[in-house]
mmCIF file of C-alpha atoms and ligand atoms in Angstrom:
data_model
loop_
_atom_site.group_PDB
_atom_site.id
_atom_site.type_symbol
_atom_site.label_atom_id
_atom_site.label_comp_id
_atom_site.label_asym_id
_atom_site.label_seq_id
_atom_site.Cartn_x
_atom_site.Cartn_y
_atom_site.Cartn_z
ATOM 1 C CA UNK A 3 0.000 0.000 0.000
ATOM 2 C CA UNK A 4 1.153 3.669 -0.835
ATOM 3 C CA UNK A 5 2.484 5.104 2.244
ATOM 4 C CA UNK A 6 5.524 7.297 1.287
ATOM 5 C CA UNK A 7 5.833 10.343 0.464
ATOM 6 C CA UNK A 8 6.987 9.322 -3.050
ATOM 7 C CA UNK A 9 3.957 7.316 -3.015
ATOM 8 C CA UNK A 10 5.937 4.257 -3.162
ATOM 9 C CA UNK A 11 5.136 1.093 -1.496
ATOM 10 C CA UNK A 12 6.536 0.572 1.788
ATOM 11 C CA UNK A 13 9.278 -2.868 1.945
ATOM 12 C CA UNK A 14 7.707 -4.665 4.125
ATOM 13 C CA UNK A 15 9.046 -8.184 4.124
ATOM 14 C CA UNK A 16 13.112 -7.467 4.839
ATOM 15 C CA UNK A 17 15.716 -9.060 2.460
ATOM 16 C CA UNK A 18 17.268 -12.611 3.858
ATOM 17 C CA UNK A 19 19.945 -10.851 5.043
ATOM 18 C CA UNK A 20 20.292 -7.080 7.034
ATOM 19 C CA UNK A 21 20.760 -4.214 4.423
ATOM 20 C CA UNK A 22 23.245 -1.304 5.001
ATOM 21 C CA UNK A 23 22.145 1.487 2.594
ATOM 22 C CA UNK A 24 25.679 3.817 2.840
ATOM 23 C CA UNK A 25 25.168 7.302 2.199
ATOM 24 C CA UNK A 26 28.118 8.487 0.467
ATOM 25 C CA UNK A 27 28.748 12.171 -1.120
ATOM 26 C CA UNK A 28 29.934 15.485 -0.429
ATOM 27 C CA UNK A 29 28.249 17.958 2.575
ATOM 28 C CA UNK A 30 25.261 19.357 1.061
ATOM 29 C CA UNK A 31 25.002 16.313 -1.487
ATOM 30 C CA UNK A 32 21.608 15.327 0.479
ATOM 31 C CA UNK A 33 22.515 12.206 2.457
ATOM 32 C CA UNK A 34 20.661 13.338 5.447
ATOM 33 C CA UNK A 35 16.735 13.920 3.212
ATOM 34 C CA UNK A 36 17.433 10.615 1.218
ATOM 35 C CA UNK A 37 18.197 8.638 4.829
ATOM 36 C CA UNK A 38 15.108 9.825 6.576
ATOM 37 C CA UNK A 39 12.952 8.665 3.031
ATOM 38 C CA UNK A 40 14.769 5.920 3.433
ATOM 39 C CA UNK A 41 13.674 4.957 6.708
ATOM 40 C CA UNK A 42 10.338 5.388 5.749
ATOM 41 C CA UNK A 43 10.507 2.986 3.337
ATOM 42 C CA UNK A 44 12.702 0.500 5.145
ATOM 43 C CA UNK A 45 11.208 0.956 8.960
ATOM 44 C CA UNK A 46 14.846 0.760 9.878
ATOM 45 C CA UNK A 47 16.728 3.525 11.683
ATOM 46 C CA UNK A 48 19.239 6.035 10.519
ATOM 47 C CA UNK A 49 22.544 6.297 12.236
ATOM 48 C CA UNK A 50 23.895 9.653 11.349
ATOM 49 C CA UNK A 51 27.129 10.409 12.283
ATOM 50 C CA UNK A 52 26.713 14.143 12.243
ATOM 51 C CA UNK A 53 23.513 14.307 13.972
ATOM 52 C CA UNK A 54 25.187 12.033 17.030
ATOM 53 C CA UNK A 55 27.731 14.153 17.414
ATOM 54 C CA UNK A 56 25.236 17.441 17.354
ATOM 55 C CA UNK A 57 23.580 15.722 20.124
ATOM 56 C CA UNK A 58 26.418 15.147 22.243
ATOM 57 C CA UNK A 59 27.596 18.947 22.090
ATOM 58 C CA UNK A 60 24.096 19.620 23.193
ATOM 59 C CA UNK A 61 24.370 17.736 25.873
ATOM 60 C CA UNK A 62 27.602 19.067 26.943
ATOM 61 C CA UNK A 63 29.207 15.293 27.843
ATOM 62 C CA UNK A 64 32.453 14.204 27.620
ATOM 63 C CA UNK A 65 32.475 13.357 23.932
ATOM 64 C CA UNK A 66 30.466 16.390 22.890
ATOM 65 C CA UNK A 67 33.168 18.906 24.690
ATOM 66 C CA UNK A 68 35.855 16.971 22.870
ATOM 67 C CA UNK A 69 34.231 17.810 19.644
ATOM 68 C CA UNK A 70 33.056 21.131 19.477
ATOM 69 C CA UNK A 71 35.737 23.131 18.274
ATOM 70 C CA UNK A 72 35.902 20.437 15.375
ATOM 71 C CA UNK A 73 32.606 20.783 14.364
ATOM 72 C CA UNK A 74 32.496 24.199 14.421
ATOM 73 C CA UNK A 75 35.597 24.275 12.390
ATOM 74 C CA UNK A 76 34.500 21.777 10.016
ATOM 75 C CA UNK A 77 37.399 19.909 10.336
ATOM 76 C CA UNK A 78 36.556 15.377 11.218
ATOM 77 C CA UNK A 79 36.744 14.143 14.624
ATOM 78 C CA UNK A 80 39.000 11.392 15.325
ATOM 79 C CA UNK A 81 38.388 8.158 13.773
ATOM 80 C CA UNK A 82 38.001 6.152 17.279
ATOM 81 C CA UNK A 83 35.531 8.746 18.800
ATOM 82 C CA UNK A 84 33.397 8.134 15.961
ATOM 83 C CA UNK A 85 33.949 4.427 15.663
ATOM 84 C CA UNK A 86 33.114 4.111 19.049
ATOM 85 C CA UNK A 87 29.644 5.651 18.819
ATOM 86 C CA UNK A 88 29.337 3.733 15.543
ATOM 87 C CA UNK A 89 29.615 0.264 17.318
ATOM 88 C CA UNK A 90 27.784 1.337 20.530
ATOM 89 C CA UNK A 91 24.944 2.251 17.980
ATOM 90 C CA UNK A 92 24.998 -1.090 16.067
ATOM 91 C CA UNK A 93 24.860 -2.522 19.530
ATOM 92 C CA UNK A 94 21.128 -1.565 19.832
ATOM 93 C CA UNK A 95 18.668 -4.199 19.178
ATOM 94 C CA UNK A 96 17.034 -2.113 16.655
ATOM 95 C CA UNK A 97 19.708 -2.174 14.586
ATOM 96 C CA UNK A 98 19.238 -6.100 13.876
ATOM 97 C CA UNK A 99 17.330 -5.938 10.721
ATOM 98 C CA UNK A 100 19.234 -2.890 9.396
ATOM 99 C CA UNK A 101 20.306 0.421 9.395
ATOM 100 C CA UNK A 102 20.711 3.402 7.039
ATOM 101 C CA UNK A 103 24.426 5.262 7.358
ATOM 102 C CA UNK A 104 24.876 8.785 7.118
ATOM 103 C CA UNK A 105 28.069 10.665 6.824
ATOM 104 C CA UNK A 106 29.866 7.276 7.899
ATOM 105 C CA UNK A 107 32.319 6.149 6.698
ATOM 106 C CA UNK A 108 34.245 9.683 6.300
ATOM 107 C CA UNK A 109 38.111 7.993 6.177
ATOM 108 C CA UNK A 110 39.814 4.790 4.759
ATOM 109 C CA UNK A 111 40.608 4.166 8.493
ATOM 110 C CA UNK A 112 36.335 4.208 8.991
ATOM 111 C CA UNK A 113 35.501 2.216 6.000
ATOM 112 C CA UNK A 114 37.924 -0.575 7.375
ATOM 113 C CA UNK A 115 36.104 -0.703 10.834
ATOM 114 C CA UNK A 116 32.600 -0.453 9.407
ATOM 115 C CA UNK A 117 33.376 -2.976 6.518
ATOM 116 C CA UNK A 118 34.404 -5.050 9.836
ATOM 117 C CA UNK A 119 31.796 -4.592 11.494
ATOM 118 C CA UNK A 120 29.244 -5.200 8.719
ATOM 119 C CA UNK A 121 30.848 -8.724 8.427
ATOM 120 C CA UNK A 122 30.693 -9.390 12.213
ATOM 121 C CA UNK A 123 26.966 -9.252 11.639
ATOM 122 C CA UNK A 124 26.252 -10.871 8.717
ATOM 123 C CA UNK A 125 25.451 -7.407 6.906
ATOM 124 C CA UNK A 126 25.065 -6.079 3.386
ATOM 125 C CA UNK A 127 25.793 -2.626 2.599
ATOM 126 C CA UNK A 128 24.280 -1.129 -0.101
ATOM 127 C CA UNK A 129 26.869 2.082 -1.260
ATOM 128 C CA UNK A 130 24.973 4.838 -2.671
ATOM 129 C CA UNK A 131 27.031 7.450 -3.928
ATOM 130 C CA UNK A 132 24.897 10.859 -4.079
ATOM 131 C CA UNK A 133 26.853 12.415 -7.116
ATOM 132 C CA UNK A 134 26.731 16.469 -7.474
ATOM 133 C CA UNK A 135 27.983 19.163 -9.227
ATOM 134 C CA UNK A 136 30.344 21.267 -7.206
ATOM 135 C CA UNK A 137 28.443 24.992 -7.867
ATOM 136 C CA UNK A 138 24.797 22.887 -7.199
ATOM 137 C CA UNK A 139 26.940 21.802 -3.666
ATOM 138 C CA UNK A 140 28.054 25.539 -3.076
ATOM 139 C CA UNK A 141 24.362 27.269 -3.623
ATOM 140 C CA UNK A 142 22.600 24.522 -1.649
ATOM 141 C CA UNK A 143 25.257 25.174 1.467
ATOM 142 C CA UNK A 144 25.638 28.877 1.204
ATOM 143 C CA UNK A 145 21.608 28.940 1.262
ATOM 144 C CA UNK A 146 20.687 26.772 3.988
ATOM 145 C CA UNK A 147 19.314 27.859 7.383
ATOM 146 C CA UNK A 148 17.790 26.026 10.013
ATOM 147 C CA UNK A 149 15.422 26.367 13.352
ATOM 148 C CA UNK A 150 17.027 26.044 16.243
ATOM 149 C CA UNK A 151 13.801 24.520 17.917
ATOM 150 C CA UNK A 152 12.688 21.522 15.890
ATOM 151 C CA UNK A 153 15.836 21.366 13.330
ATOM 152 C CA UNK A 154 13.771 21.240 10.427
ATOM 153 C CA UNK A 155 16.287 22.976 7.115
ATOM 154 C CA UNK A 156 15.385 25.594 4.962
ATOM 155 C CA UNK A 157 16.869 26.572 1.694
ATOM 156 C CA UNK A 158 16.965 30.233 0.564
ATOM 157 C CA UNK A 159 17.045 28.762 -3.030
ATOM 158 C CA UNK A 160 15.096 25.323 -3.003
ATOM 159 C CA UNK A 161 12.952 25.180 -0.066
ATOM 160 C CA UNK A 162 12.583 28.907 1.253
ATOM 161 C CA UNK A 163 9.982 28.880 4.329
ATOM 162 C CA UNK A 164 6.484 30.482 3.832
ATOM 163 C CA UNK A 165 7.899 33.770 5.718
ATOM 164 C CA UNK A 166 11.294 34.651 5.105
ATOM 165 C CA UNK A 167 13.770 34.104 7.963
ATOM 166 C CA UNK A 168 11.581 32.131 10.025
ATOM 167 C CA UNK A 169 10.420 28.406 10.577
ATOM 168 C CA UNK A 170 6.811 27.772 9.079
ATOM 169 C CA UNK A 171 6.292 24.918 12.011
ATOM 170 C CA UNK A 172 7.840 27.059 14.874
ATOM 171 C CA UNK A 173 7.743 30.536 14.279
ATOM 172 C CA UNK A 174 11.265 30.835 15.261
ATOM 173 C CA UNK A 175 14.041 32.825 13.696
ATOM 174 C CA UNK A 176 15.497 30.245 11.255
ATOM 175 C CA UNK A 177 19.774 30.335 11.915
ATOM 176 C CA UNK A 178 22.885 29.407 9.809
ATOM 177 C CA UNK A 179 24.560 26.555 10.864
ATOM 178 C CA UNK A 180 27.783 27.479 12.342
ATOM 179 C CA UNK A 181 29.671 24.893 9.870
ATOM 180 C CA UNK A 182 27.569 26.659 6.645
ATOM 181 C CA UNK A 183 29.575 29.739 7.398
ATOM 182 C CA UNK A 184 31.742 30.346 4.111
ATOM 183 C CA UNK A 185 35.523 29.400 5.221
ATOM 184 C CA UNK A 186 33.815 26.244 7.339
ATOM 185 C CA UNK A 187 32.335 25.333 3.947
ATOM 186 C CA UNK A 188 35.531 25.584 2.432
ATOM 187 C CA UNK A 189 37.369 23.096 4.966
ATOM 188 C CA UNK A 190 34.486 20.770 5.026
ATOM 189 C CA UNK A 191 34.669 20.416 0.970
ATOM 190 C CA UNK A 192 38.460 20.046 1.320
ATOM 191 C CA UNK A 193 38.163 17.162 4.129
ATOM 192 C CA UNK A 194 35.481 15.827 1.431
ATOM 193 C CA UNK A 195 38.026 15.671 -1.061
ATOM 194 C CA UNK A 196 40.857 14.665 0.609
ATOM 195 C CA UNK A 197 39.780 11.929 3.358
ATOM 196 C CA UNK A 198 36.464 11.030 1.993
ATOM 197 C CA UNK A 199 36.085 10.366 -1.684
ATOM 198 C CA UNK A 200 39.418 8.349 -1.809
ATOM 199 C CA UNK A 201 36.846 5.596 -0.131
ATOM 200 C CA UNK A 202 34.753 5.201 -2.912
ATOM 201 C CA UNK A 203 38.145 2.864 -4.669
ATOM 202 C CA UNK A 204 39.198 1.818 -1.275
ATOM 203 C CA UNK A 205 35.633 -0.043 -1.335
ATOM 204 C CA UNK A 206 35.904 -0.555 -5.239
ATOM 205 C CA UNK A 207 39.463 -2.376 -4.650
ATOM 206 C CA UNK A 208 37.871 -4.938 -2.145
ATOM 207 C CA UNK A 209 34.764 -5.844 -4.813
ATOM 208 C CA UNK A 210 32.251 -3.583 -2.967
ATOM 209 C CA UNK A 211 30.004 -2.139 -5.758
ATOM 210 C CA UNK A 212 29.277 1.569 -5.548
ATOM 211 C CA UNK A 213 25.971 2.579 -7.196
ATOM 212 C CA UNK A 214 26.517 6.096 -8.543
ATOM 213 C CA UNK A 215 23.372 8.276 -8.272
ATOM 214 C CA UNK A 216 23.040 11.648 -10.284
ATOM 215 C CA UNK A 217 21.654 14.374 -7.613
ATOM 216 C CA UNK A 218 22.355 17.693 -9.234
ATOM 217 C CA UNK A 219 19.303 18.361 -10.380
ATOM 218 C CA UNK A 220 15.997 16.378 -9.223
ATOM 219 C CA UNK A 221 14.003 17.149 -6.530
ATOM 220 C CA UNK A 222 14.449 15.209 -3.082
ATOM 221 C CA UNK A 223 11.904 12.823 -4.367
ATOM 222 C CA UNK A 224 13.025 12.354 -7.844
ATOM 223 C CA UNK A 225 16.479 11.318 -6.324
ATOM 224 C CA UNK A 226 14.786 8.899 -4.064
ATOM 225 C CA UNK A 227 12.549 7.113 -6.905
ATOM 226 C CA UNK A 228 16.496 6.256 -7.990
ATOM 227 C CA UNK A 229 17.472 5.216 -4.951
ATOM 228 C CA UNK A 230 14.010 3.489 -4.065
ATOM 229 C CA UNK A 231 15.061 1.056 -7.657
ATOM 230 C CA UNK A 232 18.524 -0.474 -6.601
ATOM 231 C CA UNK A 233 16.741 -1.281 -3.025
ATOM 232 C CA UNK A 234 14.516 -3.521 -4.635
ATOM 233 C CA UNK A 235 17.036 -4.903 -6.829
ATOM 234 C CA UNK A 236 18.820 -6.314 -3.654
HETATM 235 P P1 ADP B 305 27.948 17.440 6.333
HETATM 236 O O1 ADP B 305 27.951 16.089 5.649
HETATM 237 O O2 ADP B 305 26.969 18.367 5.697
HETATM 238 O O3 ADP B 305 29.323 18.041 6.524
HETATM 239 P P2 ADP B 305 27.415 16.182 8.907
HETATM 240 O O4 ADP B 305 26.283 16.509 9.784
HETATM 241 O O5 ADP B 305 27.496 14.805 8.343
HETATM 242 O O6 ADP B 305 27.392 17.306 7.799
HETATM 243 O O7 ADP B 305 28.804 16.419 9.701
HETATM 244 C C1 ADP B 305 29.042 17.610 10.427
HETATM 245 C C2 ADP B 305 30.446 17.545 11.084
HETATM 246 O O8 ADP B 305 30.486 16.459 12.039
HETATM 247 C C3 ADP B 305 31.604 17.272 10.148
HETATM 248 O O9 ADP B 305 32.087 18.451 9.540
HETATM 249 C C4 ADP B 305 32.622 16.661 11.117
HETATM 250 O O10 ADP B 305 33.232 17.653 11.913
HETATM 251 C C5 ADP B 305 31.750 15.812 12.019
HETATM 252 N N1 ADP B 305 31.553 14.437 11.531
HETATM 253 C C6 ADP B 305 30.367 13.875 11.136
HETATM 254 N N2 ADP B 305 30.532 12.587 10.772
HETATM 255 C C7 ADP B 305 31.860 12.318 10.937
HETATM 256 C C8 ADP B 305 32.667 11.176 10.724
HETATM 257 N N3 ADP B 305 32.141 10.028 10.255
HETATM 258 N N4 ADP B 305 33.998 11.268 10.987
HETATM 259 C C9 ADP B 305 34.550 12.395 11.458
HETATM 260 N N5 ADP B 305 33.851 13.526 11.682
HETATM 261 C C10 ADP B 305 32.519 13.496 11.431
#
C-alpha cells in the first residue's frame, strides 16, 4: 500500500539478510533527506554520524566537549571517537534488521572498521554514492538555514519557508549553521576531497560495488525514486 511520500510502497518483508544502505557524497550532497525517506521505506533507523555528534555537544558530555571546536571548524573528529559511537549504535537491538548510514564512513581508516563490522553481523551494505555538481553543492550550502527549535532545514534557493527568515512549524528565527559559514564550507569540501572520496576505490578495490546516483538536479523525491530502484534490486 502507498504510504511514502513518493507514493511508493513501503518494503515490508526485509531481504534474507540485514541491508546497510551507505550514504556516500559530499556535505550538502543530500545524504541526510534521502536517509530519513529511506527509513520510511525500510522501517529501519538512521545512524547519522553528524547528527550524534550534534547531540552530544548539546548535551555538553564528555564526547560532545571533545568535539566542538571540530565541528564548528569543520574539520573530522577522530576516527576512534566516531567508531566508538558507531559500534555502541549497532549494539542496539534495533539495529538487527538494518540500518541506514549517514556521513559514515568519512576515512579509509572508517571504512575498514565499518566494513568489519558489517561482516561481524552478517550485513550487506548497499553504497549509494549521491553524485553532485560542485556549484549545485556551493548554492545549496551557502543557502541553507535552520530552526534552532525543531531542526527542520530551509533553503533560501530550493525550499525557502512560507515567511522569510523564520520556521513555518515554529515561528522561530530560522539560523545558519555554524559549519555553513563560508571558510567552514571551504574546509568541510576540502576534508570531502581529501579523506572522503578516496573511499569510494578503497571499497571498489575490495569488490564492494558503488551505485553512482546523479543528484544535481531532481528534486528530493526524484532522487529517491532512484534510490528506491537499486533497493529492490537487492
Ligand atoms: P555534512 O555532511 O553536511 O558536513 P554532517 O552533519 O554529516 O554534515 O557532519 C558535520 C560535522 O560532524 C563534520 O564536519 C565533522 O566535523 C563531524 N563528523 C560527522 N561525521 C563524521 C565522521 N564520520 N567522521 C569524522 N567527523 C565526522
Amino acid at each position: 500500500m502507498p504510504n511514502t511520500e513518493t507514493g511508493a510502497g513501503r518494503v515490508d518483508t526485509p531481504p534474507e539478510r540485514p541491508l546497510a544502505p551507505v550514504l556516500f557524497g559530499s556535505p550538502g550532497s543530500g545524504k541526510g533527506t534521502q536517509a530519513k525517506l529511506l527509513v520510511r521505506l525500510l522501517g529501519i533507523p538512521q545512524i547519522s554520524t553528524g547528527d550524534m555528534l550534534r547531540e552530544h555537544v548539546r548535551q555538553h558530555d564528555g564526547v560532545g566537549t571533545a568535539v566542538e571546536a571540530k565541528l564548528k571548524a569543520g574539520i573530522l573528529v577522530r576516527d576512534e571517537v566516531v567508531n566508538s559511537l558507531v559500534e555502541q549504535r549497532l549494539a542496539q537491538p534495533d539495529t538487527a534488521r538494518g540500518f541506514i548510514l549517514d556521513g559514515y564512513p568519512r576515512t579509509v581508516a572508517q571504512a575498514d572498521k565499518l566494513c568489519a563490522m558489517l561482516a561481524a553481523r552478517g550485513v550487506q551494505e548497499l553504497v549509494i554514492h549521491l553524485v553532485v555538481d560542485y556549484n549545485v553543492i556551493i548554492a545549496r550550502l551557502t543557502g541553507r538555514r535552520q530552526c534552532p527549535v525543531c531542526g527542520t532545514l530551509y533553503n533560501l534557493v530550493s525550499k525557502a519557508p512560507k515567511v522569510p527568515g523564520v520556521c513555518d512549524l515554529e515561528g522561530a528565527k530560522l539560523i545558519v549553521r555554524e559549519d555553513d559559514r563560508e571558510p567552514v564550507i571551504r574546509e568541510r569540501l576540502e576534508a570531502y576531497g581529501r579523506e572522503t572520496r578516496p573511499i569510494l576505490d578503497y571499497f571498489r578495490e575490495k569488490g564492494k560495488r558503488v551505485y553512482d546516483v546523479d543528484a544535481s538536479h531532481d528534486p528530493p523525491e526524484g532522487v529517491f525514486r532512484k534510490i528506491e530502484a537499486l533497493i529492490r534490486e537487492q
